Structure formats: C-alpha cells, structure tokens
CSV table of C-alpha atoms in Angstrom, one decimal:
chain,number,residue,atom,x,y,z
F,753,MET,CA,-103.8,34.1,-25.2
F,754,LYS,CA,-104.3,36.0,-28.4
F,755,ILE,CA,-104.3,34.6,-31.9
F,756,LEU,CA,-101.0,36.4,-32.7
F,757,ASP,CA,-99.3,34.9,-29.6
F,758,LYS,CA,-100.4,31.4,-30.6
F,759,TYR,CA,-99.2,32.0,-34.1
F,760,ILE,CA,-95.7,33.1,-33.0
F,761,ILE,CA,-95.4,30.3,-30.5
F,762,LYS,CA,-96.6,27.7,-33.1
F,763,SER,CA,-94.1,29.0,-35.7
F,764,PHE,CA,-91.3,29.0,-33.2
F,765,MET,CA,-92.0,25.5,-31.8
F,766,ILE,CA,-92.3,23.9,-35.3
F,767,THR,CA,-88.9,25.4,-36.3
F,768,PHE,CA,-87.4,24.6,-32.9
F,769,THR,CA,-88.6,20.9,-33.0
F,770,SER,CA,-87.2,20.4,-36.5
F,771,VAL,CA,-83.8,22.0,-35.7
F,772,PHE,CA,-83.5,20.1,-32.3
F,773,VAL,CA,-84.2,16.7,-34.0
F,774,ILE,CA,-81.7,17.3,-36.8
F,775,LEU,CA,-79.0,18.6,-34.4
F,776,PHE,CA,-79.7,15.8,-32.0
F,777,PHE,CA,-79.3,13.2,-34.6
F,778,ILE,CA,-76.0,14.7,-35.8
F,779,PHE,CA,-74.6,14.7,-32.3
F,780,VAL,CA,-75.8,11.2,-31.7
F,781,LEU,CA,-73.8,10.2,-34.9
F,782,GLN,CA,-70.8,12.0,-33.4
F,783,GLY,CA,-71.3,9.8,-30.3
F,784,ILE,CA,-71.3,6.7,-32.4
F,785,TRP,CA,-68.0,7.7,-34.0
F,786,LEU,CA,-66.6,8.5,-30.5
F,787,PHE,CA,-67.4,5.0,-29.2
F,788,ILE,CA,-67.0,3.1,-32.4
F,789,ALA,CA,-63.9,1.3,-31.0
F,790,GLU,CA,-66.1,-0.1,-28.2
F,791,LEU,CA,-69.1,-1.0,-30.4
F,792,ALA,CA,-67.5,-2.3,-33.6
F,793,GLY,CA,-66.6,-6.0,-33.8
F,794,LYS,CA,-67.8,-6.8,-30.4
F,795,ASP,CA,-70.8,-9.1,-31.5
F,796,LEU,CA,-73.2,-6.9,-29.5
F,797,ASP,CA,-76.9,-7.3,-30.2
F,798,PHE,CA,-79.0,-4.4,-31.6
F,799,PHE,CA,-80.8,-3.9,-28.2
F,800,THR,CA,-77.6,-3.5,-26.3
F,801,ILE,CA,-76.3,-1.0,-28.9
F,802,LEU,CA,-79.6,0.9,-28.6
F,803,LYS,CA,-79.4,1.0,-24.8
F,804,PHE,CA,-75.8,2.1,-25.1
F,805,LEU,CA,-76.7,5.1,-27.3
F,806,SER,CA,-79.9,5.9,-25.4
F,807,PHE,CA,-77.9,6.3,-22.1
F,808,TYR,CA,-75.4,8.4,-23.9
F,809,ALA,CA,-77.9,10.6,-25.7
F,810,PRO,CA,-79.0,12.7,-22.7
F,811,THR,CA,-75.5,14.0,-22.2
F,812,ILE,CA,-75.5,15.9,-25.5
F,813,VAL,CA,-78.7,17.8,-24.7
F,814,PRO,CA,-76.8,20.7,-22.9
F,815,LEU,CA,-75.1,21.2,-26.3
F,816,VAL,CA,-78.0,20.8,-28.6
F,817,LEU,CA,-80.7,22.7,-26.6
F,818,PRO,CA,-79.1,26.2,-26.6
F,819,LEU,CA,-78.0,25.9,-30.2
F,820,SER,CA,-81.5,24.8,-31.2
F,821,VAL,CA,-83.1,27.8,-29.4
F,822,LEU,CA,-80.6,30.2,-31.0
F,823,LEU,CA,-81.1,28.8,-34.5
F,824,ALA,CA,-84.9,28.6,-34.2
F,825,SER,CA,-85.1,32.1,-32.9
F,826,ILE,CA,-83.1,33.5,-35.8
F,827,MET,CA,-85.0,31.6,-38.4
F,828,THR,CA,-88.4,32.3,-36.9
F,829,PHE,CA,-88.0,36.1,-36.4
F,830,GLY,CA,-85.9,36.4,-39.5
F,831,SER,CA,-88.8,34.8,-41.5
F,832,PHE,CA,-91.3,37.3,-39.8
F,833,ALA,CA,-89.1,40.3,-40.9
F,834,GLU,CA,-88.4,38.9,-44.3
F,835,ASN,CA,-92.1,38.3,-45.1
F,836,TYR,CA,-93.0,41.8,-43.7
F,837,GLU,CA,-95.1,40.2,-40.9
F,838,PHE,CA,-93.2,42.5,-38.4
F,839,ALA,CA,-94.2,45.5,-40.5
F,840,ALA,CA,-97.8,44.4,-40.3
F,841,MET,CA,-97.5,44.0,-36.5
F,842,LYS,CA,-95.9,47.4,-36.1
F,843,SER,CA,-98.6,49.1,-38.2
F,844,SER,CA,-101.2,47.6,-35.8
F,845,GLY,CA,-99.3,49.1,-32.9
F,846,ILE,CA,-97.6,45.8,-31.8
F,847,SER,CA,-93.9,46.2,-30.9
F,848,LEU,CA,-91.2,43.6,-31.1
F,849,GLN,CA,-91.2,43.5,-27.2
F,850,ARG,CA,-94.9,42.6,-27.2
F,851,ALA,CA,-94.4,40.0,-30.0
F,852,MET,CA,-91.6,38.4,-27.9
F,853,LYS,CA,-93.6,38.5,-24.6
F,854,MET,CA,-95.5,35.1,-24.7
F,855,LEU,CA,-92.6,33.4,-26.4
F,856,THR,CA,-90.2,34.6,-23.7
F,857,ILE,CA,-92.5,33.0,-21.1
F,858,THR,CA,-92.4,29.8,-23.2
F,859,ILE,CA,-88.6,29.8,-23.3
F,860,GLY,CA,-88.6,30.5,-19.5
F,861,ILE,CA,-90.6,27.3,-19.0
F,862,LEU,CA,-88.2,25.5,-21.3
F,863,ALA,CA,-85.3,26.7,-19.2
F,864,ILE,CA,-86.9,25.4,-16.0
F,865,VAL,CA,-87.5,22.1,-17.7
F,866,SER,CA,-83.9,21.9,-18.9
F,867,PHE,CA,-82.6,22.5,-15.4
F,868,PHE,CA,-84.6,19.6,-13.9
F,869,PHE,CA,-83.5,17.5,-16.9
F,870,ALA,CA,-79.8,18.3,-16.2
F,871,ASN,CA,-80.3,17.7,-12.5
F,872,ASN,CA,-82.3,14.5,-12.6
F,873,VAL,CA,-82.2,12.8,-16.0
F,874,ILE,CA,-78.6,13.3,-17.1
F,875,PRO,CA,-77.0,12.0,-13.8
F,876,ASP,CA,-79.2,8.9,-13.9
F,877,ALA,CA,-78.3,8.4,-17.6
F,878,GLN,CA,-74.6,8.8,-16.8
F,879,TYR,CA,-74.8,6.2,-14.1
F,880,LYS,CA,-76.6,3.7,-16.3
F,881,PHE,CA,-74.2,4.5,-19.2
F,882,ILE,CA,-71.1,3.7,-17.1
F,883,ASN,CA,-72.6,0.6,-15.6
F,884,LEU,CA,-73.7,-0.7,-19.0
F,885,ARG,CA,-70.1,-0.3,-20.2
F,886,LYS,CA,-68.9,-2.3,-17.1
F,887,THR,CA,-71.5,-5.0,-17.7
F,888,ILE,CA,-70.5,-5.4,-21.4
F,889,VAL,CA,-66.8,-5.6,-20.4
F,890,GLN,CA,-67.6,-8.2,-17.7
F,891,GLN,CA,-69.8,-10.3,-20.0
F,892,LYS,CA,-67.4,-9.8,-23.0
F,893,PRO,CA,-63.9,-9.2,-21.4
F,894,ALA,CA,-62.3,-8.9,-24.8
F,895,MET,CA,-64.4,-5.8,-25.5
F,896,ALA,CA,-61.8,-3.8,-23.4
F,897,ILE,CA,-59.1,-4.7,-25.9
F,898,ALA,CA,-59.2,-4.2,-29.7
F,899,GLU,CA,-56.9,-5.9,-32.2
F,900,GLY,CA,-53.8,-4.3,-33.6
F,901,GLN,CA,-53.8,-1.2,-31.4
F,902,PHE,CA,-52.8,-0.2,-27.9
F,903,ASN,CA,-55.7,0.0,-25.4
F,904,THR,CA,-55.3,1.8,-22.1
F,905,ILE,CA,-56.8,-0.1,-19.3
F,906,GLY,CA,-55.9,0.8,-15.7
F,907,THR,CA,-52.2,1.4,-15.5
F,908,SER,CA,-51.3,-0.6,-18.6
F,909,ASN,CA,-51.3,-0.3,-22.3
F,910,ILE,CA,-52.2,-3.6,-24.0
F,911,LYS,CA,-52.0,-4.6,-27.7
F,912,VAL,CA,-52.9,-8.0,-29.2
F,913,ASP,CA,-52.3,-9.3,-32.7
F,914,LYS,CA,-55.4,-11.6,-32.9
F,915,LYS,CA,-58.4,-12.5,-30.8
F,916,SER,CA,-60.5,-15.7,-31.1
F,917,GLY,CA,-63.2,-17.7,-29.1
F,918,ASP,CA,-66.9,-17.0,-28.7
F,919,ASN,CA,-66.3,-13.8,-26.8
F,920,GLY,CA,-62.8,-13.1,-28.1
F,921,GLU,CA,-61.2,-14.2,-24.8
F,922,PHE,CA,-58.3,-16.1,-26.5
F,923,LEU,CA,-55.4,-13.7,-27.4
F,924,GLU,CA,-52.3,-14.1,-29.5
F,925,GLY,CA,-49.3,-11.9,-29.7
F,926,VAL,CA,-49.8,-10.0,-26.4
F,927,THR,CA,-47.7,-6.9,-25.7
F,928,MET,CA,-48.1,-4.9,-22.4
F,929,HIS,CA,-46.5,-1.6,-21.3
F,930,VAL,CA,-47.1,-1.2,-17.6
F,931,LYS,CA,-46.9,2.4,-16.4
F,932,ASN,CA,-44.6,3.4,-13.6
F,933,ASN,CA,-46.2,4.8,-10.4
F,934,ASN,CA,-43.3,7.2,-10.0
F,935,MET,CA,-43.8,10.6,-11.7
F,936,GLY,CA,-41.7,11.1,-14.8
F,937,LEU,CA,-40.3,7.6,-15.2
F,938,GLY,CA,-42.8,6.5,-17.9
F,939,ALA,CA,-43.6,2.8,-18.7
F,940,ASN,CA,-40.6,0.9,-17.3
F,941,THR,CA,-42.1,-2.6,-17.6
F,942,ILE,CA,-42.7,-4.5,-20.9
F,943,ILE,CA,-44.3,-7.9,-21.0
F,944,LYS,CA,-44.6,-9.9,-24.2
F,945,ALA,CA,-46.4,-13.3,-24.5
F,946,LYS,CA,-47.3,-15.6,-27.4
F,947,ARG,CA,-50.8,-16.2,-26.1
F,948,GLY,CA,-53.2,-15.2,-23.3
F,949,ILE,CA,-56.7,-15.8,-21.9
F,950,LEU,CA,-59.1,-13.1,-20.6
F,951,THR,CA,-61.6,-14.1,-17.9
F,952,SER,CA,-64.0,-12.1,-15.6
F,953,GLU,CA,-66.6,-12.8,-13.0
F,954,ASP,CA,-70.0,-10.9,-12.9
F,955,ASP,CA,-69.5,-9.4,-9.4
F,956,SER,CA,-65.8,-8.6,-9.8
F,957,ASN,CA,-64.2,-5.2,-10.8
F,958,TYR,CA,-61.2,-7.1,-12.1
F,959,LEU,CA,-60.3,-8.7,-15.4
F,960,GLN,CA,-57.9,-11.6,-15.1
F,961,LEU,CA,-55.3,-11.9,-17.9
F,962,GLU,CA,-53.4,-15.2,-18.0
F,963,LEU,CA,-50.3,-15.0,-20.2
F,964,TYR,CA,-48.3,-18.0,-21.5
F,965,ASP,CA,-44.8,-18.4,-23.0
F,966,GLY,CA,-43.4,-14.9,-22.6
F,967,TYR,CA,-40.8,-12.5,-21.4
F,968,TYR,CA,-40.8,-9.9,-18.7
F,969,TYR,CA,-38.5,-6.8,-19.1
F,970,GLU,CA,-38.2,-4.2,-16.4
F,971,ASP,CA,-36.0,-1.0,-16.3
F,972,ILE,CA,-34.2,-0.4,-13.0
F,973,HIS,CA,-33.7,3.1,-11.7
F,974,PRO,CA,-30.9,3.1,-9.1
F,975,LYS,CA,-30.9,5.9,-6.5
F,976,ASN,CA,-27.3,6.8,-7.5
F,977,PHE,CA,-27.4,9.0,-10.6
F,978,GLU,CA,-24.1,7.7,-11.9
F,979,GLU,CA,-25.4,4.2,-12.0
F,980,ARG,CA,-28.4,5.2,-14.1
F,981,LYS,CA,-26.0,5.9,-17.1
F,982,ARG,CA,-25.4,2.1,-17.3
F,983,LEU,CA,-29.2,1.7,-18.2
F,984,PRO,CA,-29.6,-1.5,-16.1
F,985,PHE,CA,-32.7,-3.7,-16.6
F,986,ALA,CA,-34.0,-7.1,-15.5
F,987,LYS,CA,-35.2,-9.8,-17.9
F,988,SER,CA,-37.0,-13.0,-17.1
F,989,SER,CA,-39.1,-15.6,-18.9
F,990,PHE,CA,-42.3,-17.3,-17.8
F,991,GLU,CA,-44.5,-20.2,-18.8
F,992,LYS,CA,-47.6,-18.7,-17.1
F,993,TYR,CA,-48.1,-15.2,-15.7
F,994,VAL,CA,-51.4,-14.0,-14.2
F,995,ILE,CA,-52.3,-10.2,-14.1
F,996,ASN,CA,-55.4,-8.7,-12.6
F,997,ILE,CA,-56.6,-5.6,-14.5
F,998,ASP,CA,-58.6,-3.1,-12.4
F,999,LEU,CA,-61.9,-2.0,-14.0
F,1000,THR,CA,-62.7,0.6,-11.4
F,1001,LYS,CA,-61.2,3.3,-13.6
F,1002,LEU,CA,-63.5,2.3,-16.3
F,1003,ASN,CA,-66.5,2.7,-14.0
F,1004,GLN,CA,-65.4,6.3,-13.3
F,1005,ALA,CA,-64.0,6.8,-16.8
F,1006,GLU,CA,-63.4,10.3,-18.1
F,1007,ILE,CA,-64.3,10.5,-21.8
F,1008,ASP,CA,-63.1,13.8,-23.2
F,1009,ASP,CA,-66.1,14.7,-25.5
F,1010,GLY,CA,-68.6,12.8,-23.4
F,1011,ASN,CA,-67.7,14.6,-20.2
F,1012,VAL,CA,-68.4,11.4,-18.2
F,1013,THR,CA,-67.0,11.9,-14.7
F,1014,SER,CA,-68.2,11.0,-11.3
F,1015,GLU,CA,-69.5,14.4,-10.4
F,1016,LYS,CA,-71.7,14.3,-13.5
F,1017,MET,CA,-73.7,11.5,-11.9
F,1018,LEU,CA,-74.9,13.6,-8.9
F,1019,THR,CA,-77.8,15.9,-8.4
F,1020,VAL,CA,-77.4,19.4,-6.8
F,1021,PRO,CA,-78.2,18.2,-3.2
F,1022,GLU,CA,-75.8,15.2,-3.6
F,1023,LEU,CA,-73.2,17.6,-5.0
F,1024,LYS,CA,-73.5,19.9,-2.1
F,1025,PHE,CA,-73.3,17.0,0.4
F,1026,THR,CA,-70.2,15.7,-1.4
F,1027,LEU,CA,-68.6,19.1,-1.5
F,1028,ASP,CA,-69.0,19.5,2.2
F,1029,THR,CA,-67.3,16.3,2.8
F,1030,LEU,CA,-64.5,17.1,0.3
F,1031,GLN,CA,-63.9,20.5,1.7
F,1032,LYS,CA,-63.7,19.3,5.3
F,1033,SER,CA,-61.2,16.6,4.1
F,1034,TYR,CA,-59.2,19.2,2.2
F,1035,ASN,CA,-59.0,21.6,5.2
F,1036,LYS,CA,-58.0,18.7,7.5
F,1037,ASP,CA,-55.3,17.6,5.1
F,1038,VAL,CA,-53.9,21.2,4.9
F,1039,VAL,CA,-53.6,21.3,8.7
F,1040,SER,CA,-52.2,17.8,8.9
F,1041,TYR,CA,-49.5,18.6,6.2
F,1042,ALA,CA,-48.6,21.8,8.0
F,1043,ASP,CA,-48.2,19.9,11.3
F,1044,ASN,CA,-46.1,17.2,9.7
F,1045,VAL,CA,-43.7,19.9,8.3
F,1046,VAL,CA,-43.4,21.5,11.7
F,1047,MET,CA,-42.8,18.1,13.4
F,1048,ARG,CA,-40.1,17.3,10.8
F,1049,SER,CA,-38.0,20.2,12.1
F,1050,ASP,CA,-35.9,18.8,14.8
F,1051,ASN,CA,-35.1,21.4,17.6
F,1052,ILE,CA,-31.5,20.6,17.8
F,1053,PHE,CA,-30.9,23.6,20.0
F,1054,ARG,CA,-32.4,21.9,23.1
F,1055,ARG,CA,-28.9,20.6,23.7
F,1056,ARG,CA,-28.2,24.0,25.2
F,1057,LYS,CA,-29.8,22.7,28.4
F,1058,GLU,CA,-27.5,19.7,28.5
F,1059,LYS,CA,-24.6,22.0,28.3
F,1060,ASN,CA,-26.0,24.0,31.3
F,1061,ILE,CA,-26.0,27.2,29.4
F,1062,PRO,CA,-28.1,29.6,31.3
F,1063,SER,CA,-30.8,31.1,29.1
F,1064,GLU,CA,-30.7,34.4,31.0
F,1065,SER,CA,-27.0,35.0,30.4
F,1066,ASN,CA,-26.6,38.3,28.6
F,1067,GLU,CA,-23.2,37.2,27.2
F,1068,VAL,CA,-24.7,34.0,25.7
F,1069,VAL,CA,-27.6,35.9,24.3
F,1070,GLN,CA,-25.5,38.6,22.6
F,1071,LYS,CA,-23.1,35.9,21.3
F,1072,ALA,CA,-26.1,33.9,19.9
F,1073,LYS,CA,-27.5,37.0,18.2
F,1074,GLN,CA,-24.2,37.4,16.3
F,1075,ASN,CA,-23.6,33.8,15.4
F,1076,LEU,CA,-25.9,31.0,16.6
F,1077,LEU,CA,-23.4,28.3,15.7
F,1078,SER,CA,-20.8,29.8,18.0
F,1079,LEU,CA,-22.6,28.1,20.9
F,1080,PHE,CA,-21.4,24.7,19.7
F,1081,ASN,CA,-18.0,23.2,18.9
F,1082,THR,CA,-16.7,22.2,15.5
F,1083,THR,CA,-18.1,18.6,15.5
F,1084,GLU,CA,-21.5,19.7,16.7
F,1085,ARG,CA,-21.6,22.5,14.0
F,1086,LYS,CA,-21.0,19.9,11.3
F,1087,GLN,CA,-23.7,17.7,12.7
F,1088,ILE,CA,-26.1,20.6,12.8
F,1089,LEU,CA,-25.4,21.7,9.2
F,1090,GLU,CA,-25.7,18.1,7.9
F,1091,MET,CA,-28.9,17.6,9.8
F,1092,ALA,CA,-30.3,20.9,8.6
F,1093,LYS,CA,-29.4,20.0,5.0
F,1094,SER,CA,-31.1,16.6,5.3
F,1095,ASN,CA,-34.2,18.2,6.9
F,1096,VAL,CA,-34.5,20.8,4.2
F,1097,ALA,CA,-34.3,18.2,1.5
F,1098,SER,CA,-36.8,16.0,3.2
F,1099,THR,CA,-39.1,18.9,3.9
F,1100,GLU,CA,-38.9,20.1,0.3
F,1101,PHE,CA,-39.8,16.6,-1.0
F,1102,SER,CA,-42.7,16.3,1.4
F,1103,ILE,CA,-44.0,19.8,0.5
F,1104,GLN,CA,-43.9,18.9,-3.3
F,1105,SER,CA,-45.7,15.6,-2.7
F,1106,ASN,CA,-48.3,17.2,-0.5
F,1107,LYS,CA,-48.7,20.1,-2.9
F,1108,LEU,CA,-49.5,17.7,-5.8
F,1109,ASP,CA,-52.0,15.8,-3.6
F,1110,LEU,CA,-53.7,19.0,-2.5
F,1111,GLU,CA,-53.8,20.3,-6.1
F,1112,ASN,CA,-55.6,17.1,-7.1
F,1113,LYS,CA,-58.1,17.4,-4.3
F,1114,SER,CA,-58.7,21.1,-5.1
F,1115,LYS,CA,-59.3,20.2,-8.7
F,1116,ASN,CA,-61.8,17.6,-7.6
F,1117,ILE,CA,-63.6,20.2,-5.4
F,1118,ASN,CA,-63.6,22.7,-8.4
F,1119,ASN,CA,-65.1,20.1,-10.7
F,1120,HIS,CA,-68.0,19.5,-8.2
F,1121,TRP,CA,-68.6,23.2,-8.0
F,1122,LEU,CA,-68.6,23.5,-11.8
F,1123,ALA,CA,-71.0,20.6,-12.0
F,1124,ILE,CA,-73.5,22.5,-9.8
F,1125,HIS,CA,-73.2,25.8,-11.7
F,1126,GLU,CA,-73.4,24.1,-15.1
F,1127,LYS,CA,-76.9,22.8,-14.3
F,1128,PHE,CA,-78.0,26.4,-13.9
F,1129,VAL,CA,-75.9,27.6,-16.9
F,1130,ILE,CA,-77.9,25.2,-19.1
F,1131,ALA,CA,-81.2,26.9,-18.1
F,1132,TYR,CA,-79.8,30.4,-18.4
F,1133,SER,CA,-78.2,29.7,-21.8
F,1134,CYS,CA,-81.7,28.9,-23.3
F,1135,LEU,CA,-82.9,32.4,-22.3
F,1136,LEU,CA,-79.6,34.0,-23.4
F,1137,MET,CA,-79.7,32.4,-26.8
F,1138,PHE,CA,-83.3,33.4,-27.3
F,1139,PHE,CA,-82.5,37.1,-26.5
F,1140,ILE,CA,-79.6,36.9,-29.0
F,1141,GLY,CA,-81.4,35.0,-31.8
F,1142,ALA,CA,-84.8,36.7,-31.8
F,1143,PRO,CA,-83.5,40.3,-32.1
F,1144,LEU,CA,-80.8,39.2,-34.5
F,1145,GLY,CA,-83.4,37.5,-36.8
F,1146,ALA,CA,-85.5,40.7,-36.7
F,1147,ILE,CA,-82.4,42.8,-37.7
F,1148,ILE,CA,-80.9,40.6,-40.5
F,1149,ARG,CA,-84.4,40.0,-41.9
F,1150,LYS,CA,-83.5,36.6,-43.3
F,1151,GLY,CA,-85.2,33.3,-42.6
F,1152,GLY,CA,-84.5,29.7,-43.9
F,1153,LEU,CA,-81.3,27.8,-43.4
F,1154,GLY,CA,-78.8,30.1,-45.1
F,1155,LEU,CA,-77.5,33.2,-43.3
F,1156,PRO,CA,-79.2,32.2,-39.9
F,1157,ILE,CA,-77.1,29.0,-39.7
F,1158,VAL,CA,-73.9,31.1,-40.3
F,1159,PHE,CA,-74.7,33.5,-37.4
F,1160,ALA,CA,-76.0,30.7,-35.2
F,1161,VAL,CA,-72.8,28.6,-35.6
F,1162,LEU,CA,-70.5,31.6,-35.1
F,1163,ILE,CA,-72.3,32.7,-31.9
F,1164,PHE,CA,-72.6,29.2,-30.5
F,1165,ILE,CA,-68.9,28.4,-31.2
F,1166,THR,CA,-67.9,31.6,-29.4
F,1167,PHE,CA,-70.1,30.7,-26.5
F,1168,HIS,CA,-68.9,27.1,-26.3
F,1169,PHE,CA,-65.2,28.1,-26.6
F,1170,ILE,CA,-65.5,30.7,-23.8
F,1171,ASN,CA,-67.4,28.2,-21.7
F,1172,THR,CA,-64.8,25.5,-22.2
F,1173,PHE,CA,-61.9,27.9,-21.6
F,1174,GLY,CA,-63.5,29.1,-18.3
F,1175,ARG,CA,-64.0,25.6,-17.2
F,1176,LYS,CA,-60.4,24.6,-17.8
F,1177,VAL,CA,-59.1,27.6,-16.0
F,1178,ALA,CA,-61.4,27.1,-13.1
F,1179,GLN,CA,-60.3,23.5,-12.8
F,1180,GLN,CA,-56.7,24.6,-12.3
F,1181,ASP,CA,-57.9,26.8,-9.5
F,1182,GLU,CA,-56.8,30.0,-11.3
F,1183,ILE,CA,-60.2,31.6,-11.2
F,1184,PRO,CA,-63.3,30.8,-8.9
F,1185,PRO,CA,-65.5,28.0,-10.3
F,1186,PHE,CA,-68.5,30.4,-10.4
F,1187,LEU,CA,-66.6,32.7,-12.8
F,1188,GLY,CA,-65.4,29.7,-14.8
F,1189,ALA,CA,-68.9,28.3,-15.3
F,1190,TRP,CA,-70.6,31.6,-16.0
F,1191,MET,CA,-67.8,33.3,-18.0
F,1192,ALA,CA,-69.5,32.7,-21.3
F,1193,SER,CA,-72.9,33.9,-20.1
F,1194,ILE,CA,-71.5,37.0,-18.4
F,1195,LEU,CA,-69.6,38.0,-21.6
F,1196,MET,CA,-72.5,37.2,-24.0
F,1197,THR,CA,-75.3,38.9,-21.9
F,1198,PRO,CA,-74.3,42.5,-22.9
F,1199,PHE,CA,-74.3,41.4,-26.5
F,1200,ALA,CA,-77.9,40.1,-26.0
F,1201,ILE,CA,-79.0,43.3,-24.3
F,1202,MET,CA,-77.5,45.4,-27.1
F,1203,LEU,CA,-79.2,43.4,-29.9
F,1204,THR,CA,-82.6,43.5,-28.1
F,1205,TYR,CA,-82.3,47.3,-27.6
F,1206,ARG,CA,-81.3,47.9,-31.2
F,1207,ALA,CA,-84.0,45.6,-32.6
F,1208,THR,CA,-86.8,47.1,-30.5
F,1209,ASN,CA,-85.7,50.6,-31.5
F,1210,ASP,CA,-85.2,49.8,-35.2
F,1211,ILE,CA,-81.6,51.0,-35.0
F,1212,GLY,CA,-80.1,48.1,-37.0
F,1213,ILE,CA,-77.0,46.0,-36.5
F,1214,MET,CA,-74.5,48.7,-37.4
F,1215,ILE,CA,-72.9,50.4,-34.4
F,1216,ASN,CA,-72.3,54.1,-34.5
F,1217,PHE,CA,-68.9,55.2,-33.2
F,1218,ASP,CA,-69.4,58.9,-33.9
F,1219,TRP,CA,-69.2,59.7,-30.2
F,1220,ILE,CA,-65.6,58.5,-30.3
F,1221,THR,CA,-64.5,59.9,-33.6
F,1222,ASP,CA,-66.3,63.3,-33.5
F,1223,PRO,CA,-64.0,64.9,-30.9
F,1224,PHE,CA,-60.9,64.0,-33.0
F,1225,LYS,CA,-62.5,65.3,-36.1
F,1226,LYS,CA,-63.3,68.7,-34.4
F,1227,LEU,CA,-59.8,68.9,-33.1
F,1228,PHE,CA,-58.3,68.1,-36.6
F,1229,ASN,CA,-60.6,70.7,-38.2
F,1230,LYS,CA,-59.6,73.3,-35.6
F,1231,ILE,CA,-55.9,72.7,-36.2
F,1232,THR,CA,-56.3,72.8,-39.9
F,1233,GLN,CA,-58.3,76.1,-39.7
F,1234,ASN,CA,-55.6,77.7,-37.5
F,1235,ASN,CA,-52.9,76.8,-40.0
F,1236,ASP,CA,-54.9,78.3,-42.8
F,1237,ASP,CA,-55.4,81.5,-40.9
F,1238,ASN,CA,-51.7,81.7,-40.1
F,1239,ASN,CA,-50.8,81.3,-43.8
C-alpha cells in the first residue's frame, strides 16, 4: 500500500470514527427519550439501565452507519479538494478513481462486516432486549403501568391515579378499558375500582391484577339493529375481581421507532426456514378456505332425482335452460331462494373473515422477506453512500461541518424516506418485498453513478440540458427567420 493510500484511508477513518460516535450518541439519546416512560420512576439500578440501552443500541447501527459513511466521505474528499490536495494528486497523474481505489476496498470490507453485524449481532441484541423488558416487568410488575396515563397492555388500556409499595404493586383509582374482540366495536367494557394489587411469578407470562371495591360496565350489542338504538348496557359491582394480563404481546412488542418485531430476531437461515413454514401454511389455508366455500354451497338440485326427472329428457333440459326454477313448485322455489340468500350471506361473511386472516398472514410473510433483504441493503447502502459522498465532496470542494452536513442530511432523509415508503407498501402486498426493500437503493444508484462520472471527468455538479433545449431553439430561430423573410 502506497503512502498516499494510507493517508487517504487514515483521513477518512478519523473523520468516520468521529462522525459515527457523535451520531451514535445522538441516536442513543433518542432511544432514551423513546423508552423514558419505561425507565423513569421505576427504581431501576444503573446497571439495569445500562444493559437496557446496550441491548437497544445495536438496532440503531443500520441508521447510523450509512449516514456516517456519507458524511465522512463528503467531509474527507471535500477537505482534499478545498485544500488543493486533489490538484496536487492530479498534477502527479493520480486521478480521482485511483485515489478512491483503496478506500473503496476499505468500504467494501466495512459493508461485509455490517452484513454479519446485521445478521448475527442485531438479532441476538433484539432477543436480549425483549427478554430484559419481560424480566423487568416480572420483577417489578408496576413498571408496565405509569401513573396518571393510559397504558396499553394486551387487550386493555389501564390508568391508575397512584402507586405505592416497594415495587409499586399497590394501586389506587384504577380505570380499565377492555377492547372488544369484534372488529369495529371498540372498547365496550369499562372497569373502575378504588384499589388494586399487581402480582407476577418469575416463570409466568401473565400479570395478575386484583381489583377491590369497584364497578363493571359493559355495552351490549344485540343482533337486532333496532334494539341497538336503545343503547343497552350491563352494570355490576364487585368486592374483588381478578384479571390476568397477558405479557406475551410484550415479548413480541412492536415499537415503532425501534422496529422490534419477531422477524428481527432471526438470522438469514432462520428466516428462510420460517418463511418456508409460513408459505406452506399460507398455501394450505388458501386451499382449505376455497374448499370450505365450495362445501358451503348446498346442491339443492339433487332433488331432481327424488322427483324422478330423467336427466336425458330433452323437454326438461330445454325447460331448465330457459328457467331453472321452473323445475320446482312454488313452495320449493321459495325455499330455494331463501336458502340461496342465506348461503350467499354466509359465504360472503366467511370470505371476508378469511380474507382478513390471509392478509395478516401475507403481511407476516412479507415482513420476513423484508427482514432478509434489509440485511443485504445495510451492506449495499454503505457502498452507495460512499459513491455518493466521495464524488460530491470532490465537486463541492468544501470540508468541515457546514455544507457537507446539509448535503448529507438531505440525501440521507431522501434515502430513508424512500426506504420507509417502500417497506410500508411492500408490507401491504402492493409491491414485491424485494422491490420494497431495495427501492431506495435502486433509485439512488443512478445518482451515485452520475456523481462519480462527473467528478472523475471534472464536469461539475451542474447538469447540461442543451441537448433538450437546442432543437427547440433551432426551430424557433427558423420560424423567426421565415417570418422576417416574408415581411
């Protein structure tokens, strides 16, 4: 390795390390703010909080790493251009491509390391992060509930006015809204109690909530629509009421900004194995649902055999072609139409229910595919951001933390927005998961190629559109000249 290569790599790594540490610290602070409700006021020791943040920290590397590469590339190569170091290189016959050669290999190694980090370290950290949350909640059950605000746990929203006791297990002024399992009916059960006690066992996935001296209100939804206008409800009082709160949802919690979901805890081989199982189950359910719909259709016309109507009768066949119901009397026609109406309503309800179930399973499959692709996207994004940042720094000829930060933030926000949009659309099965995961990379790659080409050829950042406007200018001049000649 030549002295120049060592100098370029050293300059880049110093800048990259500084930027990475600063951005990593900022994102960790953002994580603290994200989980402040779970950490503040829980009497947790410093070591537990440190473990909590250390298990969360690896999940922010996919965000910090590409941004650090982009910003470090712009700053490093912008500084080279600003201090006329590139001019000295070019005067010695060293092109920008040659200057980027060894650094490209270095970024390639970093991309490979980032893939293994995303495939091995992050899933393990996710698993430990979720289990630590479970352990904290089991050891300190009241951690799941904060004072003075509604807390969503399982299928309930719980609010308490005050907590007391060594672990905050004694509650006062408990209000619960229990969600309805039926779609669209909302929370139709409200429980209010003067006091309560939270208990939990180490090996259990349930919190036990004992409520004392309270009332139980429940809305009733009659099948008859006319009766719903009366707004009936049931009310009862109790001296003691025991509720088991499922913590399984917490173990598989989905945190919006943290992206903590079950598929994030799996490596690529595990994801492929799980996908194979999910796809087989999905295909089996599709066939099963289709068979059930067919079986629901009652072949009422088998009665034609009981009426001894010969199937080969031309008269009957011609009559059936004109009006199938003409084969039956008035009573049978009414029965057939009523049964058909009932079967259609039942089949429609079954199809809607099965459709929702299949959509959820399809979304789960798409999430697993996205998790696989994102591990490779992290590695590719490092290379992509380098080939955007390095040429851009050479073109703008500005180092430091001013203009490079503006360009880096704009480019990364665009990349992250497109990436998030592609993921959301792919989750809804509107585009393939591959396209959703790679959408931002596909759209930004031509931009990286263009910048690299213009930087290596000293063209600059301005784009020449003369090839578009020249034909119109020539046409306009020709028309003007003809008008002058005619005059």
